[in-house]
C-alpha cells in the first residue's frame, strides 16, 4: 500500500530510526471520496487521528471542517486556516475553563453526553449549539468501544431538554459506531436511535437539526474493507428509512478513514532470536513497538500489514515485539505474525496503513527512545 | 502516602493541569534501605522507571550504579555524574550501532539473551562483559511478564559459551522475577536456575562471576508489600542455599522500588456523570488517563491508591476514565473504584505511588494534551 512517492522518499532520504511517512495525495483522494460518497454531509476531520500541520492545512484548504478533542486541537485547526465556525469541540469531557477558552476563540458547537456537561457549557458558552452523544453497541468494530462516551437515548432526551432550558441551542444527536467499523448496518441501528430522540423532543416542540454520524470509517489493514462509496449508500439509505423526506443536516468525522492508508512506518529489525532451541516461533524485535506509536496493537486489536524485501518467499510464524525493556511491549504473540524466513537483523520493514493514531500515541521518551518522527510529503 | 513536602508544594505552587511531584527525600531513604537490606549487592537503578535528572544526580552522588535501556539513557546517567564503569546496558535488544556507541562512551557491561546479540557485541565491543538473561515464570508479579526477555537456562549455557569463544568476558547470569513481585520465593526459584548455569559452565572451565537479580521490588499501591529488609533476608538465604560459600558478585536493579512511592500525581476531576438514570456506577473522568502517564492501568494491572479531600466519608463504586476521546482510555471499569459520593467536578485528587513508570510512558500529544509535567523537589 506504500505509494511510489513514499517509497521514493525512503529510498532517497534514507531516514535513520523509525519514522512515519504520510503521502498528502492519498489524504486528498480520501477527502474527495468522502465528499462524493456523502455529498450532503459536512466532513469534520478528527484531528486526533493525525494533527500534522501539513494535513490540517491541506484539509482546511479543501473546505474540510474539524472535530477537535481539546483547546490545543482547536488552535491547531485554526492555525491551519480553519475558521471557528468549521470547528467542533467534540470531546464530551471538557474542563469548564477549556470550554470558555474555546468559546473565546469563536467555537459554537460542543459535544455533551450528560446534564453536568450541559451546565458547564451554559455557564461559559451562552447560546452555543450542543449535540448529545448516544451510546451505541459498537458491534463489528475492531478497536474496542467502551461505554465511555454517550448516554442511553432516553437520557439524551433529558440532556437536550435541559440544554434548551438553559438557553443553549439543542442542536442534534451524535453517535459513533466504533472505530474501524466494517459492518454497514451499524449506522442503520444508530440512526434509528437518533431518530427516536428527534421524535420525542419534537413532540415537546424542540426541533433538532443535526445528526453527527461520527467516524468509524475503516482503513485497509490486512483485510479488505468496504469503500467510501459503499458506506455512503448504506448511510443514505438508513437516513431515508428513518427520517423519510425530513433528512436533517448531517456531519461525519472520519479520522482513520481519512489518513490511515496515507501513511507508512519504516522500521528496522533489531533482533531475531529464539527462547529455546526447540521453539517453533522466532521472536522478531523491531525498533518501534507499543510505546513508540503502535499503541493500537494493544490486545492485538489492530493487525497491520507488514511488507519486507522478501515478500513472496517462504514465511514462518513470529512473535513481533518492540525495542523497550517493557515486557508488555509485544505487538503480536497470541496470533503470531508470518514473516519471511530470509528476514535478517538490520533489514527494514514497512508497517502499512499507519497514518492514523500512531505519532501522537507515541510515548515522550520511554526507555530513552525518542517519539516517532513523521514526514508529510 | 504523599509526604508533607509534596503536600506543601502543591498547596503553595498550585500547579495547573495534571502533574507528578517527586520527593527526593523518599528516593534517598529507599536507596539506603536497599543498601542496608542487601549490603553485598551493587545497586543499578533502572533509569527507565524515572529518568528525571534530579533523581539521577542524587543517586549518582550516593554511589548508585545505573541500568540503562538505550544510548540516550546511558548519556543521561553520565550527564548525572555516573562514570561509565557504573553503567550497564541492560536491554537485551540493541542495534549494533547503539552497542558501538555505548562502547565508545566506555560501557563494558551488556545484557544478552541469544547468540545473535552476542555476535553484535563481539563485533563492536571487544572483550566486553556480557551477562545472559534467563527466563523466569513471573508468577506472583502484578505487572505481566511475557517471555519477551531471556532464554531457557540450557540455551543460556550455549550463549555464554559462544560469548567466551568470541573473546567476550562471559560474566554472569541475570533474571527478572516480574515487576511488583510480592512473592519472596520468586528469587529463590530464579537463583536455583542461575546456579545451574554457573555449574554447567564451570565444568567446562568457564567461571561466571556475577548474578544480576534484576528488579521486581514492589512499591506500595493499595495493598501492603514486604519491605526491603524482608527481600534482603529472603534473597540472602536463597543465595546461601544455592551457592553455599561461593556467593558470586550480585547486582540488583530496582526501579519501581526506588522511586514508585516517592511520587504523587495531582489530577483534577473533569466530569462525573451517569450513562442512564438507573446506572449504579458513576463515571469519574480525570484530566489524566492511560495515555497521559497511567499506562500501567492497562488491563487494570496496577491499581493505584487515590486520595481525595473527602476520605473517610461514604463512597460508591465508580468507573475511572481519562480525558481523551479514546474509548480505551478507561483505567478501572471491570473492578470499579470506590470514591467518595461528595467528590465533585473541579476537585483535585492525588494518585499515590506514581513516581515510577508514569512520565516517560506519557504520550507526546494525544488529543492535543501535553505530556505529564513533573516536579522533583
XYZ file of C-alpha atoms in Angstrom:
754
model
C 0.000 0.000 0.000
C 3.003 2.344 0.312
C 2.732 4.783 -2.584
C 5.555 5.308 -5.042
C 6.085 8.770 -3.547
C 6.617 7.230 -0.107
C 8.933 4.549 -1.468
C 10.938 7.181 -3.353
C 11.173 9.366 -0.254
C 12.509 6.472 1.820
C 14.927 5.418 -0.907
C 16.413 8.874 -1.399
C 16.240 10.378 2.102
C 17.074 7.129 3.962
C 15.941 8.454 7.357
C 17.613 6.747 10.319
C 15.414 5.307 13.052
C 11.721 4.519 12.899
C 9.538 7.075 11.135
C 6.110 7.635 9.655
C 5.828 8.954 6.094
C 2.452 10.368 5.024
C 1.521 10.970 1.388
C -0.770 14.026 1.106
C -2.019 12.871 -2.293
C -3.753 9.955 -0.567
C -5.335 12.281 2.003
C -6.612 14.461 -0.854
C -8.101 11.415 -2.596
C -9.719 10.233 0.618
C -11.313 13.627 1.260
C -12.754 13.688 -2.270
C -14.030 10.115 -1.883
C -15.902 11.071 1.296
C -17.332 14.162 -0.411
C -18.528 12.067 -3.319
C -19.895 9.253 -1.142
C -21.840 11.560 1.178
C -22.346 14.780 -0.803
C -24.897 16.171 1.651
C -22.775 15.595 4.782
C -20.231 18.005 6.173
C -16.852 16.430 6.794
C -15.300 17.158 10.186
C -11.810 15.624 10.116
C -10.967 14.049 13.505
C -7.782 15.966 14.276
C -6.686 13.439 16.901
C -6.078 10.808 14.205
C -3.094 12.786 12.920
C -2.690 16.506 13.673
C 0.312 17.083 11.387
C 0.089 20.741 10.271
C 0.513 19.772 6.595
C -2.543 17.501 6.793
C -4.637 20.121 8.570
C -3.643 22.820 6.070
C -4.495 20.621 3.096
C -7.899 19.728 4.516
C -8.642 23.317 5.558
C -7.910 24.428 2.004
C -10.179 21.737 0.593
C -13.028 23.035 2.747
C -12.998 20.417 5.482
C -14.357 21.136 8.920
C -12.607 19.805 12.034
C -13.572 17.690 15.036
C -11.306 18.561 17.977
C -10.678 16.971 21.358
C -9.005 19.822 23.257
C -8.254 23.526 23.109
C -4.823 22.655 21.700
C -6.502 20.882 18.782
C -8.878 23.831 18.263
C -5.814 26.063 17.985
C -4.089 23.652 15.602
C -7.103 23.682 13.298
C -7.288 27.491 13.417
C -3.548 27.779 12.776
C -4.112 25.614 9.704
C -6.606 28.137 8.400
C -9.935 26.750 9.535
C -12.430 29.405 10.642
C -14.058 28.854 14.035
C -17.450 28.047 12.523
C -15.910 24.984 10.872
C -14.626 23.564 14.161
C -16.493 21.335 16.598
C -15.309 20.727 20.169
C -16.234 17.055 20.006
C -14.888 15.759 23.317
C -17.700 15.114 25.793
C -15.204 15.547 28.679
C -14.090 19.162 28.953
C -12.866 21.381 31.740
C -15.108 24.414 32.126
C -12.132 26.729 31.588
C -11.368 24.923 28.309
C -14.954 25.414 27.133
C -14.626 29.106 27.991
C -11.342 29.357 26.093
C -12.809 27.639 23.029
C -15.826 29.944 23.162
C -13.480 32.944 23.255
C -11.813 31.540 20.144
C -15.202 31.526 18.430
C -16.216 27.878 18.804
C -20.003 27.487 18.968
C -20.504 23.722 18.563
C -19.940 21.398 21.535
C -20.496 17.721 22.312
C -22.203 16.614 25.527
C -23.477 13.362 26.983
C -24.818 14.427 30.380
C -26.541 17.328 32.114
C -23.368 18.132 34.085
C -21.526 18.994 30.860
C -24.518 20.984 29.605
C -24.358 23.105 32.743
C -20.683 23.932 32.222
C -21.406 24.998 28.645
C -24.423 27.074 29.639
C -22.268 28.953 32.166
C -19.380 29.877 29.859
C -20.616 29.445 26.281
C -24.083 31.048 26.231
C -26.412 30.112 23.381
C -23.875 27.688 21.898
C -25.047 24.710 19.877
C -24.811 21.374 21.654
C -25.286 17.854 20.364
C -25.739 14.884 22.658
C -23.877 11.667 22.078
C -25.909 8.488 22.264
C -24.397 5.128 23.231
C -24.135 2.515 20.502
C -23.203 -1.111 20.976
C -20.056 -0.970 18.826
C -20.610 -4.455 17.404
C -18.478 -5.032 14.311
C -15.756 -2.555 15.280
C -12.127 -3.710 15.513
C -10.973 -1.086 18.033
C -12.914 -1.665 21.241
C -15.628 0.840 22.038
C -16.421 1.013 25.706
C -19.364 2.763 27.275
C -17.073 5.730 27.902
C -18.891 8.177 25.606
C -22.583 8.788 25.260
C -25.686 8.056 27.239
C -28.753 5.972 26.545
C -31.264 7.618 24.137
C -33.797 8.245 26.912
C -31.203 10.228 28.829
C -30.175 12.115 25.680
C -33.721 13.488 25.582
C -33.294 14.804 29.128
C -29.875 16.239 28.351
C -31.064 18.145 25.284
C -34.212 19.346 27.023
C -32.006 20.639 29.849
C -29.741 22.388 27.335
C -32.735 24.142 25.806
C -33.974 25.218 29.240
C -30.574 26.796 29.956
C -30.654 28.868 26.789
C -28.428 26.640 24.685
C -29.275 25.602 21.139
C -30.277 21.914 21.412
C -28.826 21.183 18.028
C -28.669 17.470 17.483
C -27.527 13.986 18.297
C -24.243 12.207 17.682
C -23.110 8.615 17.809
C -20.027 6.645 16.998
C -20.371 3.154 15.596
C -16.879 2.137 16.731
C -13.548 2.661 15.086
C -12.612 0.563 12.057
C -16.258 -0.405 11.672
C -16.819 -2.849 8.813
C -20.495 -3.644 9.383
C -22.566 -1.321 7.189
C -25.658 -1.999 9.310
C -24.071 -0.345 12.344
C -25.031 3.105 11.046
C -28.599 1.971 10.469
C -29.078 0.884 14.066
C -27.547 4.098 15.404
C -29.622 6.298 13.079
C -32.739 4.544 14.341
C -31.789 5.543 17.884
C -31.072 9.101 16.782
C -34.444 9.373 15.111
C -36.183 8.350 18.344
C -34.529 11.266 20.165
C -35.572 13.629 17.348
C -39.180 12.441 17.513
C -39.533 12.536 21.286
C -38.206 16.088 21.501
C -40.258 17.237 18.506
C -43.374 16.319 20.454
C -42.247 18.858 23.059
C -41.566 21.476 20.416
C -37.791 21.071 20.474
C -36.688 20.659 16.876
C -33.236 19.100 16.496
C -31.423 19.930 13.275
C -28.352 17.763 13.026
C -27.114 14.199 13.247
C -23.387 13.788 13.798
C -22.661 10.305 12.472
C -19.139 10.289 13.881
C -16.258 8.296 12.484
C -15.576 4.603 12.350
C -14.851 4.564 8.623
C -12.185 1.908 8.319
C -8.844 1.846 6.599
C -7.463 -1.251 4.959
C -5.084 -3.231 7.167
C -4.791 -6.910 6.345
C -8.344 -7.462 5.185
C -10.350 -5.666 2.539
C -12.887 -3.217 3.872
C -15.910 -1.601 2.219
C -15.016 1.569 0.317
C -16.403 5.037 0.992
C -18.989 4.656 -1.766
C -20.500 1.593 -0.035
C -20.670 3.468 3.254
C -22.266 6.420 1.562
C -25.007 4.325 0.035
C -25.708 2.404 3.233
C -25.837 5.591 5.285
C -28.021 7.430 2.823
C -30.483 4.506 2.716
C -30.592 4.421 6.511
C -31.179 8.174 6.702
C -34.002 7.864 4.194
C -35.500 4.891 6.047
C -35.526 6.605 9.439
C -36.052 10.260 8.547
C -38.071 9.963 5.325
C -38.167 13.287 3.495
C -37.009 15.257 6.556
C -33.347 14.256 6.488
C -31.502 16.535 8.905
C -28.159 18.223 8.424
C -25.502 15.533 8.811
C -21.858 15.501 9.865
C -19.261 12.777 9.556
C -15.962 12.705 11.452
C -13.510 10.494 9.594
C -10.049 10.196 11.126
C -8.635 6.761 10.408
C -10.589 6.687 7.154
C -9.027 9.993 6.077
C -5.360 9.385 6.882
C -4.866 5.729 7.874
C -3.916 4.445 4.429
C -1.918 7.592 3.643
C 0.943 6.668 5.961
C 3.605 4.003 6.251
C 6.009 3.422 9.121
C 9.556 2.390 8.249
C 11.118 0.282 10.975
C 14.332 -1.715 11.368
C 14.688 -5.292 12.573
C 16.836 -5.030 15.710
C 16.986 -8.704 16.664
C 15.646 -12.103 15.609
C 16.058 -14.871 18.149
C 14.565 -17.896 19.881
C 13.967 -18.550 23.534
C 14.947 -22.230 23.358
C 16.447 -24.476 20.689
C 13.177 -26.314 20.169
C 10.969 -23.195 19.894
C 8.912 -23.153 16.725
C 8.317 -19.411 16.687
C 11.030 -16.833 16.251
C 10.939 -13.532 18.104
C 11.351 -10.544 15.801
C 12.145 -7.273 17.569
C 11.561 -4.007 15.720
C 12.789 -0.523 16.639
C 9.180 0.553 17.142
C 6.614 -1.003 19.439
C 3.561 -0.415 21.542
C 5.069 2.629 23.250
C 6.668 4.125 20.132
C 3.468 4.641 18.173
C 1.857 1.224 17.723
C -0.432 1.557 20.750
C -3.350 0.214 18.747
C -1.764 -3.243 18.795
C -2.994 -3.302 22.422
C -4.715 -6.679 22.930
C -3.657 -7.332 19.309
C -6.641 -5.180 18.255
C -5.262 -3.687 15.051
C -3.247 -6.049 12.877
C -1.115 -4.051 10.476
C 0.117 -5.294 7.121
C 3.901 -5.562 7.183
C 5.905 -5.708 3.989
C 9.529 -6.707 3.594
C 12.051 -7.036 0.784
C 11.416 -10.805 0.784
C 7.653 -10.879 0.280
C 6.558 -13.909 -1.692
C 9.258 -16.144 -0.208
C 8.698 -18.770 2.470
C 7.392 -17.450 5.810
C 7.195 -18.753 9.362
C 5.225 -17.531 12.375
C 6.927 -14.896 14.520
C 6.200 -13.116 17.743
C 6.562 -9.426 16.961
C 7.837 -7.152 19.724
C 9.126 -3.636 20.300
C 12.547 -2.429 21.452
C 11.829 -1.370 25.019
C 12.651 -3.173 28.251
C 8.929 -3.468 28.922
C 7.580 -6.987 28.836
C 4.187 -5.629 27.709
C 5.830 -4.152 24.598
C 4.824 -7.104 22.415
C 2.597 -6.481 19.404
C 1.579 -9.936 18.174
C 2.059 -13.040 20.275
C -1.308 -14.758 20.753
C -1.637 -14.827 16.974
C 1.926 -14.957 15.668
C 2.713 -12.986 12.537
C 4.030 -14.764 9.422
C 7.284 -13.176 8.229
C 9.806 -14.341 5.631
C 12.454 -16.770 6.834
C 15.001 -14.654 4.940
C 14.315 -11.603 7.114
C 17.571 -10.601 8.824
C 18.745 -8.318 11.616
C 19.256 -4.829 10.189
C 16.585 -5.169 7.487
C 13.906 -2.529 7.122
C 10.217 -3.418 7.163
C 7.236 -1.256 6.215
C 4.234 -1.175 8.529
C 1.379 -0.181 6.253
C -1.751 1.820 6.961
C -0.214 3.647 9.911
C -1.158 7.224 9.026
C -3.702 7.425 11.849
C -3.308 7.030 15.608
C 0.446 6.477 15.675
C 2.567 9.647 16.076
C 0.509 11.188 18.848
C 0.155 7.917 20.796
C 3.941 7.705 20.881
C 5.466 7.957 24.361
C 7.570 11.019 25.170
C 10.771 9.154 25.934
C 10.045 5.683 27.255
C 13.354 3.831 27.741
C 15.071 6.892 26.305
C 13.677 6.289 22.829
C 12.587 9.474 21.083
C 8.977 9.863 19.884
C 8.059 8.658 16.397
C 9.302 11.050 13.757
C 6.965 11.977 10.941
C 7.460 13.247 7.407
C 4.483 14.548 5.434
C 5.196 14.618 1.716
C 1.432 8.377 51.205
C 2.065 11.881 49.823
C 4.771 13.399 52.009
C 4.302 16.706 53.769
C 6.852 18.237 51.375
C 4.718 17.162 48.399
C 1.511 18.424 50.017
C 3.189 21.752 50.826
C 4.490 22.071 47.274
C 1.020 21.500 45.823
C -0.599 23.873 48.326
C 1.812 26.730 47.678
C 2.634 26.297 43.981
C -0.867 25.205 42.906
C 0.285 23.896 39.504
C -2.429 23.889 36.851
C -3.110 20.672 34.967
C -2.049 17.153 35.888
C 1.465 16.765 37.258
C 3.773 14.397 39.075
C 5.604 15.606 42.170
C 8.573 13.534 43.366
C 10.107 13.898 46.819
C 13.860 13.242 46.670
C 13.976 12.536 50.406
C 11.972 9.377 49.783
C 14.316 8.302 46.984
C 17.254 8.817 49.351
C 15.575 6.696 52.030
C 14.787 3.966 49.516
C 18.381 3.835 48.294
C 19.651 3.494 51.874
C 17.067 0.786 52.605
C 18.262 -1.250 49.624
C 21.891 -0.773 50.691
C 21.064 -1.939 54.177
C 18.908 -4.859 53.048
C 21.462 -6.202 50.570
C 24.820 -4.787 51.689
C 26.824 -7.050 49.397
C 24.845 -6.255 46.226
C 25.556 -3.392 43.888
C 22.507 -1.249 43.164
C 21.895 -0.449 39.488
C 18.952 1.965 39.399
C 16.657 1.184 36.439
C 16.732 4.567 34.717
C 13.597 3.792 32.665
C 11.458 3.915 35.837
C 12.027 7.670 36.079
C 14.940 9.397 34.346
C 14.410 12.842 35.912
C 17.875 14.459 36.064
C 17.417 15.353 39.746
C 16.820 11.698 40.625
C 19.802 10.501 38.586
C 22.076 13.146 40.134
C 21.026 12.241 43.677
C 21.601 8.542 43.079
C 24.917 9.121 41.279
C 26.108 11.142 44.273
C 25.034 8.386 46.665
C 27.142 5.890 44.738
C 24.426 4.124 42.783
C 25.141 2.356 39.527
C 22.665 2.532 36.629
C 20.789 0.030 34.461
C 20.057 1.621 31.082
C 17.834 0.641 28.159
C 19.243 2.796 25.358
C 22.158 5.042 24.421
C 20.034 8.016 25.450
C 19.722 6.560 28.950
C 23.473 5.862 29.060
C 24.048 9.526 28.277
C 21.514 10.646 30.896
C 23.313 8.621 33.563
C 26.696 10.028 32.503
C 25.299 13.556 32.445
C 24.161 12.962 36.027
C 27.722 12.175 37.014
C 27.874 8.389 36.796
C 31.172 7.039 35.449
C 30.914 4.509 32.613
C 32.017 1.603 34.815
C 28.890 2.101 36.926
C 26.551 1.798 33.948
C 25.084 -1.401 32.495
C 23.440 -1.543 29.057
C 20.717 -3.841 30.292
C 18.421 -4.050 27.271
C 18.764 -7.399 25.508
C 17.539 -5.796 22.248
C 20.132 -3.374 20.882
C 21.062 -2.093 17.463
C 24.681 -2.889 16.670
C 25.394 0.803 16.132
C 23.995 1.561 19.594
C 26.263 -1.065 21.160
C 29.197 0.544 19.335
C 28.194 3.991 20.569
C 27.864 2.781 24.172
C 31.250 1.093 23.917
C 32.773 4.369 22.688
C 31.254 6.017 25.752
C 33.088 3.491 27.926
C 30.323 0.999 28.662
C 31.691 -2.519 29.213
C 28.719 -4.405 30.636
C 25.960 -5.652 28.309
C 22.881 -7.868 28.614
C 22.211 -10.642 26.085
C 19.734 -13.472 25.734
C 20.738 -15.074 22.427
C 23.805 -15.823 20.302
C 22.729 -13.223 17.716
C 23.139 -10.433 20.278
C 26.458 -11.890 21.449
C 27.737 -11.680 17.885
C 26.828 -7.994 17.592
C 28.649 -7.250 20.836
C 31.710 -9.275 19.837
C 31.943 -7.257 16.607
C 31.779 -3.773 18.109
C 32.547 -4.109 21.837
C 35.564 -6.456 22.018
C 36.258 -8.143 25.355
C 33.207 -6.564 26.988
C 31.469 -8.304 29.867
C 28.172 -9.949 28.980
C 25.522 -11.486 31.175
C 22.781 -13.716 29.825
C 19.202 -13.276 30.910
C 17.347 -16.426 31.864
C 13.577 -16.755 31.563
C 11.590 -16.931 34.782
C 7.919 -17.722 35.112
C 6.917 -14.377 36.627
C 4.351 -15.947 38.957
C 3.354 -13.548 41.730
C 4.081 -10.381 39.743
C 1.374 -7.764 39.241
C 2.735 -6.296 36.001
C 2.646 -9.062 33.378
C 5.966 -10.560 32.404
C 5.895 -12.139 28.986
C 8.543 -14.395 27.511
C 9.963 -11.320 25.801
C 13.298 -11.287 27.636
C 15.600 -14.161 28.401
C 16.090 -17.706 27.185
C 15.807 -21.069 28.875
C 18.762 -21.940 31.138
C 20.067 -24.612 28.739
C 20.295 -22.011 25.986
C 21.958 -19.525 28.350
C 24.809 -22.014 28.658
C 25.223 -22.015 24.855
C 25.001 -18.227 24.697
C 27.697 -17.678 27.327
C 29.927 -20.376 25.851
C 29.588 -18.636 22.490
C 30.453 -15.282 24.090
C 33.609 -16.779 25.572
C 34.576 -18.296 22.218
C 34.286 -14.868 20.587
C 36.621 -13.249 23.095
C 33.973 -11.692 25.312
C 34.002 -11.946 29.096
C 31.240 -14.439 29.943
C 30.452 -12.613 33.119
C 27.214 -13.858 34.565
C 23.526 -14.517 34.503
C 20.541 -12.251 35.012
C 16.893 -12.806 35.640
C 13.848 -10.727 36.441
C 11.185 -12.109 38.720
C 8.499 -9.783 37.341
C 7.667 -6.224 38.243
C 5.874 -5.523 41.515
C 6.786 -9.007 42.736
C 5.365 -9.781 46.159
C 6.278 -13.471 46.407
C 9.604 -13.740 48.223
C 10.119 -17.261 46.856
C 10.356 -15.960 43.294
C 14.016 -15.046 43.803
C 14.765 -18.484 45.225
C 13.485 -20.278 42.120
C 15.374 -17.951 39.797
C 18.604 -18.228 41.778
C 18.318 -22.015 41.503
C 18.196 -21.676 37.716
C 21.133 -19.273 37.753
C 23.198 -21.684 39.819
C 22.615 -24.445 37.259
C 24.102 -22.253 34.521
C 27.094 -21.459 36.760
C 27.698 -25.172 37.486
C 27.359 -26.390 33.911
C 29.792 -23.798 32.597
C 32.217 -24.343 35.485
C 32.571 -27.958 34.345
C 33.871 -26.568 31.043
C 36.252 -24.209 32.782
C 34.111 -21.104 32.234
C 33.813 -19.383 35.589
C 30.915 -16.925 35.805
C 31.308 -14.179 38.386
C 28.015 -12.319 38.695
C 24.304 -12.776 39.193
C 22.129 -9.856 38.193
C 18.959 -10.338 40.224
C 17.093 -7.628 38.337
C 14.260 -5.594 39.714
C 10.747 -6.501 40.693
C 10.935 -4.927 44.150
C 7.440 -3.622 44.695
C 6.105 -0.308 45.819
C 3.014 0.028 47.953
C -0.153 0.707 45.983
C -3.371 -0.343 47.660
C -2.023 -3.391 49.452
C 0.885 -3.702 51.844
C 4.008 -5.252 50.350
C 7.062 -6.774 52.004
C 9.705 -4.191 52.868
C 13.262 -4.128 51.546
C 14.572 -5.838 54.676
C 12.348 -8.875 54.057
C 13.527 -9.100 50.459
C 17.119 -8.806 51.572
C 16.801 -11.685 54.002
C 14.945 -13.924 51.551
C 17.458 -13.226 48.792
C 20.461 -13.733 51.012
C 19.078 -17.073 52.245
C 18.454 -18.184 48.677
C 21.976 -17.170 47.625
C 23.409 -19.131 50.545
C 21.214 -22.144 49.766
C 22.182 -22.332 46.102
C 25.757 -21.022 46.094
C 26.955 -22.088 49.563
C 30.168 -20.296 50.464
C 30.871 -19.274 46.878
C 28.310 -16.481 46.617
C 29.067 -14.532 43.433
C 29.050 -10.791 42.928
C 25.416 -9.672 42.821
C 23.545 -6.799 41.264
C 20.011 -5.575 41.843
C 18.126 -3.221 39.529
C 15.338 -1.522 41.483
C 13.256 0.975 39.546
C 9.709 0.965 40.882
C 11.078 0.047 44.339
C 13.387 3.076 44.249
C 11.032 5.817 43.068
C 7.461 4.473 42.981
C 6.435 5.642 46.439
C 8.395 8.913 46.078
C 5.898 10.416 43.641
C 2.294 11.556 43.619
C 0.219 12.685 40.655
C -2.175 15.566 41.205
C -5.185 15.363 38.897
C -8.454 17.226 38.523
C -11.932 15.749 38.223
C -13.206 16.933 34.834
C -16.617 15.281 34.842
C -18.789 12.974 36.920
C -21.805 11.517 35.151
C -24.000 8.507 34.504
C -24.891 6.784 31.264
C -28.511 6.145 32.232
C -30.746 7.202 35.109
C -30.757 3.713 36.589
C -26.963 3.151 36.402
C -25.482 2.189 39.730
C -21.943 3.242 38.908
C -20.870 6.791 38.247
C -18.257 7.623 35.651
C -15.483 9.817 37.008
C -13.284 11.417 34.357
C -9.868 12.762 35.382
C -7.538 15.035 33.440
C -5.011 12.199 33.248
C -5.538 8.723 31.853
C -3.950 5.770 30.178
C -2.259 7.923 27.539
C -1.211 10.737 29.871
C 1.038 8.667 32.113
C -1.130 5.947 33.675
C -0.252 3.323 31.066
C 0.241 0.727 33.774
C -3.508 0.655 34.359
C -3.569 -1.349 31.110
C -5.783 -4.406 31.758
C -6.270 -2.838 35.212
C -2.856 -4.278 36.142
C -1.693 -1.627 38.602
C -4.346 -0.298 40.948
C -3.212 2.997 42.400
C -4.342 4.418 45.718
C -6.342 7.596 45.139
C -6.897 10.114 47.901
C -9.381 12.951 47.979
C -10.382 15.717 50.345
C -13.377 13.591 51.403
C -11.615 10.413 52.501
C -13.455 8.692 55.322
C -16.876 9.734 54.039
C -19.335 7.478 52.237
C -18.106 6.037 48.936
C -19.712 4.412 45.916
C -18.205 2.420 43.040
C -17.027 4.470 40.054
C -15.653 3.749 36.624
C -12.479 5.808 36.382
C -11.521 7.163 32.962
C -9.135 9.594 31.298
C -9.853 12.792 29.368
C -9.155 11.710 25.797
C -11.623 10.844 23.047
C -10.264 7.297 23.066
C -12.689 4.681 24.274
C -9.761 2.578 25.538
C -8.750 5.410 27.871
C -10.502 3.868 30.865
C -8.450 2.942 33.920
C -10.795 0.943 36.130
C -14.056 -0.465 34.850
C -14.073 -4.251 35.357
C -13.391 -3.596 39.027
C -14.953 -0.204 39.745
C -13.112 2.099 42.115
C -14.784 3.299 45.333
C -14.715 7.100 45.553
C -16.478 9.480 47.924
C -20.008 10.474 46.992
C -19.045 14.061 47.856
C -16.419 14.185 45.105
C -17.306 16.999 42.701
C -16.316 18.271 39.280
C -13.278 20.534 39.660
C -11.912 18.750 42.756
C -8.303 17.598 42.857
C -7.383 14.004 43.633
C -3.978 12.547 44.437
C -2.875 9.369 42.693
C -0.326 7.878 45.041
C 2.754 5.795 44.357
C 3.184 7.149 40.833
C 6.873 8.043 40.910
C 7.780 5.175 38.561
C 6.666 4.403 35.032
C 4.439 7.421 34.504
C 6.147 10.489 32.988
C 8.011 8.630 30.255
C 5.014 6.469 29.298
C 3.059 9.651 28.684
C 2.030 10.208 25.063
C 3.590 13.112 23.169
C 0.363 14.936 22.421
C -2.535 12.522 22.154
C -5.757 14.513 21.637
C -3.645 17.640 21.952
C -2.977 17.065 25.654
C 0.581 17.890 26.668
C 2.766 15.204 28.289
C 2.692 14.789 32.059
C 4.624 17.543 33.779
C 6.960 16.622 36.595
C 8.386 18.479 39.559
C 11.211 16.943 41.581
C 11.531 18.546 44.994
